[in-house]
Amino acid sequence: MPVDDAVAGLAQDRSRLGRSSTAERVADILRDRIIEGLFMPGQRLSEESICEALGVSRNTLREAFRLLSHERLLDHRLNRGVFVRVLSAEDVSDLYRVRRVLEGAAVRRPPTPQALAQISEAMTDAERAAEAGDWRAVGTANIRYHQALVTLNQSPRLDEAMRQLLAELRLVFHVMENPRDFHEPFLDRNRELLKLIEAGEPDRAAAYLDGYLDHAEQLLLRAYEPNR
């Protein structure tokens, strides 16, 4: 998506700020846009354009930028501005180490009806997006699927950690030259994993998840290889 289009689209998010617009809310909006795949790694973020789109002050936006930098989503470059972070292969491996801990623990817990509904809804949204050929939307729905998985832990702190991790992961997805080839195989895998969770088979679900994450990590690391 062109840079100007991504920034212009922020104007529709003004209503989320309410009367008490805060840096945290601005950071939430920008993080969501990263998760949706609307900001690209290496993209420079214009203070002027974003302030105008959201109707916030430069001080508020700069504080939001600072918060997202601590989450490893943005980079401040001296005398150049603020850029969406470009992740490395080492980042990918570390993200998957954390995913194995958070998601592995989640699938071993008894599922709640609310969590199962969220997981199923995200899975269905991904399948519909795939039918429409919207692979960016498939990626976004897949992220929601895994966010919902972690809610099985019933821990707000783990939910927040996963949300930040998945925002970083979305930046990694951009390395894939053909998003369909990357996302399509996991549509069936998501459905199979959900079946194991619904069937009350935590050990099988955990083993299946291990293979799932191993495969995804290998695909992404392969995309980072030079002269691929």
C-alpha positions in Angstrom: 0.0 0.0 0.0 1.4 3.5 -0.9 2.7 5.4 2.1 0.3 8.3 1.7 -2.7 6.0 1.5 -1.7 4.2 4.7 -1.4 7.5 6.6 -4.5 9.1 5.1 -6.5 6.0 6.3 -5.7 7.0 9.9 -8.2 9.8 9.7 -11.1 7.3 10.2 -9.5 6.3 13.5 -9.9 9.7 15.1 -13.1 8.6 16.8 -11.1 6.1 18.8 -9.2 8.9 20.5 -12.2 10.5 22.1 -11.9 13.6 24.1 -9.0 12.5 26.1 -6.6 11.6 23.3 -3.4 10.1 24.8 -0.1 8.8 23.5 -1.2 5.3 24.6 -4.3 5.4 22.3 -2.3 6.8 19.4 0.2 4.0 19.9 -2.7 1.5 20.0 -3.9 2.8 16.6 -0.5 2.7 15.0 0.2 -0.8 16.4 -3.1 -2.0 15.0 -2.1 -0.6 11.6 1.2 -2.4 11.7 -0.7 -5.7 12.7 -3.0 -5.1 9.7 0.0 -4.9 7.4 -0.6 -1.3 6.4 2.9 0.0 7.4 5.9 -1.6 5.8 9.3 -2.3 7.4 11.7 0.5 6.6 8.9 3.0 5.9 9.5 6.5 7.3 6.6 7.8 9.3 5.8 11.5 8.7 5.0 13.4 12.0 3.1 16.1 10.0 0.9 13.7 8.1 0.0 11.5 11.0 -0.7 14.4 13.3 -3.0 15.9 10.7 -4.7 12.5 10.1 -5.4 11.8 13.8 -5.7 15.4 14.9 -3.1 15.1 17.7 -0.2 17.2 18.7 3.4 16.5 17.8 4.2 15.9 21.5 1.5 13.3 21.8 2.7 11.6 18.6 6.3 11.6 19.7 5.4 10.0 23.0 3.4 7.3 21.0 6.5 6.8 18.8 8.6 6.4 22.0 6.2 3.7 23.3 6.3 1.8 20.1 10.1 2.0 19.9 10.2 0.3 23.3 8.1 -2.4 21.8 10.7 -2.8 19.0 8.2 -1.7 16.3 9.8 1.6 15.4 13.3 2.9 15.0 14.5 6.5 15.7 17.3 7.4 13.3 19.3 10.4 14.2 18.5 13.4 12.0 16.4 11.2 9.7 13.2 10.6 11.6 11.2 7.6 12.8 11.0 4.4 10.7 9.1 1.1 10.9 11.5 -1.4 12.2 13.2 -4.0 9.9 13.6 -7.3 11.7 16.4 -9.7 11.3 16.6 -13.5 11.0 17.7 -13.5 14.7 14.6 -11.6 15.6 12.5 -14.3 13.8 14.1 -17.1 15.8 13.6 -15.2 19.1 9.9 -14.5 18.3 9.3 -18.1 17.7 11.0 -19.1 21.0 8.5 -16.9 22.8 5.6 -18.2 20.7 6.4 -21.7 21.7 6.2 -20.8 25.4 3.0 -18.7 25.2 1.0 -20.7 22.7 2.3 -24.1 24.0 1.1 -23.3 27.5 -2.2 -22.1 26.1 -3.2 -25.2 24.2 -2.6 -27.3 27.3 -5.3 -25.5 29.2 -9.0 -26.3 29.2 -10.6 -24.1 26.6 -13.3 -21.6 27.5 -16.3 -21.1 25.2 -15.4 -17.5 24.7 -11.9 -18.3 23.6 -13.1 -21.0 21.3 -15.5 -18.6 19.7 -12.8 -16.1 19.1 -10.4 -18.7 17.6 -13.2 -20.0 15.3 -14.2 -16.5 14.2 -10.6 -15.6 13.3 -10.2 -18.9 11.4 -13.4 -18.3 9.5 -12.3 -14.8 8.6 -9.0 -16.1 7.3 -10.8 -18.6 5.1 -13.2 -16.0 3.7 -10.3 -13.6 2.9 -8.5 -16.5 1.2 -11.5 -17.1 -1.0 -11.5 -13.4 -1.9 -7.8 -13.6 -2.7 -7.0 -11.0 0.0 -3.8 -12.5 1.4 -3.0 -9.5 3.6 -6.3 -9.9 5.3 -5.5 -13.6 5.7 -2.3 -12.7 7.5 -4.3 -10.3 9.8 -6.9 -13.0 10.6 -4.1 -15.5 11.3 -2.6 -13.1 13.8 -6.0 -12.8 15.5 -6.3 -16.6 15.6 -3.0 -16.9 17.5 -3.9 -13.9 19.8 -7.1 -15.8 20.6 -5.2 -19.0 21.3 -3.1 -17.2 24.0 -6.3 -16.1 25.7 -6.7 -19.7 26.8 -4.0 -18.9 29.4 -6.5 -16.5 31.0 -3.8 -14.0 31.7 -4.1 -10.3 30.7 -0.3 -9.9 31.0 0.3 -12.8 28.5 -2.4 -11.4 26.2 -0.5 -8.1 26.1 2.8 -9.8 25.6 1.4 -11.7 22.7 -0.2 -8.6 21.1 3.2 -6.9 21.0 4.9 -10.1 19.7 2.4 -10.5 16.9 2.9 -6.9 15.8 6.6 -7.6 15.4 5.7 -10.9 13.6 3.5 -9.0 11.1 6.6 -7.0 10.1 8.4 -10.3 9.5 5.5 -11.5 7.2 6.5 -8.7 4.7 9.7 -10.7 3.9 7.6 -13.3 2.0 7.5 -12.5 -1.7 4.4 -14.6 -2.2 2.1 -14.2 0.8 -0.4 -16.8 -0.6 2.3 -19.5 -0.7 3.1 -18.7 2.9 -0.3 -18.3 4.4 -2.4 -20.9 2.5 -1.0 -24.1 4.0 -1.8 -22.8 7.5 -5.5 -22.4 6.9 -6.0 -26.2 7.1 -3.5 -26.4 10.0 -5.5 -23.8 12.0 -8.6 -25.8 11.6 -6.9 -29.1 12.6 -5.4 -27.4 15.7 -8.8 -26.1 16.7 -10.3 -29.6 16.4 -7.7 -31.0 18.8 -8.4 -28.2 21.3 -12.1 -28.7 21.1 -11.7 -32.5 21.4 -9.9 -32.0 24.8 -6.6 -33.5 23.6 -4.0 -31.0 25.0 -1.0 -33.3 24.4 -1.8 -33.8 20.8 -2.6 -30.2 20.3 0.7 -29.1 21.8 2.6 -31.6 19.6 0.8 -30.4 16.6 1.5 -26.8 17.5 5.2 -27.5 17.8 5.3 -28.8 14.2 3.2 -25.9 13.0 5.5 -23.3 14.5 8.7 -25.2 13.4 7.4 -25.1 9.8 6.4 -21.4 9.9 9.8 -20.4 11.4 11.7 -22.4 8.7 9.8 -20.8 5.9 10.5 -17.3 7.2 14.1 -18.0 7.9 14.5 -19.4 4.4 13.2 -16.1 3.1 16.0 -14.2 4.9 18.7 -16.3 3.3 20.9 -14.3 0.9 20.7 -15.1 -2.8 17.6 -17.2 -2.3 
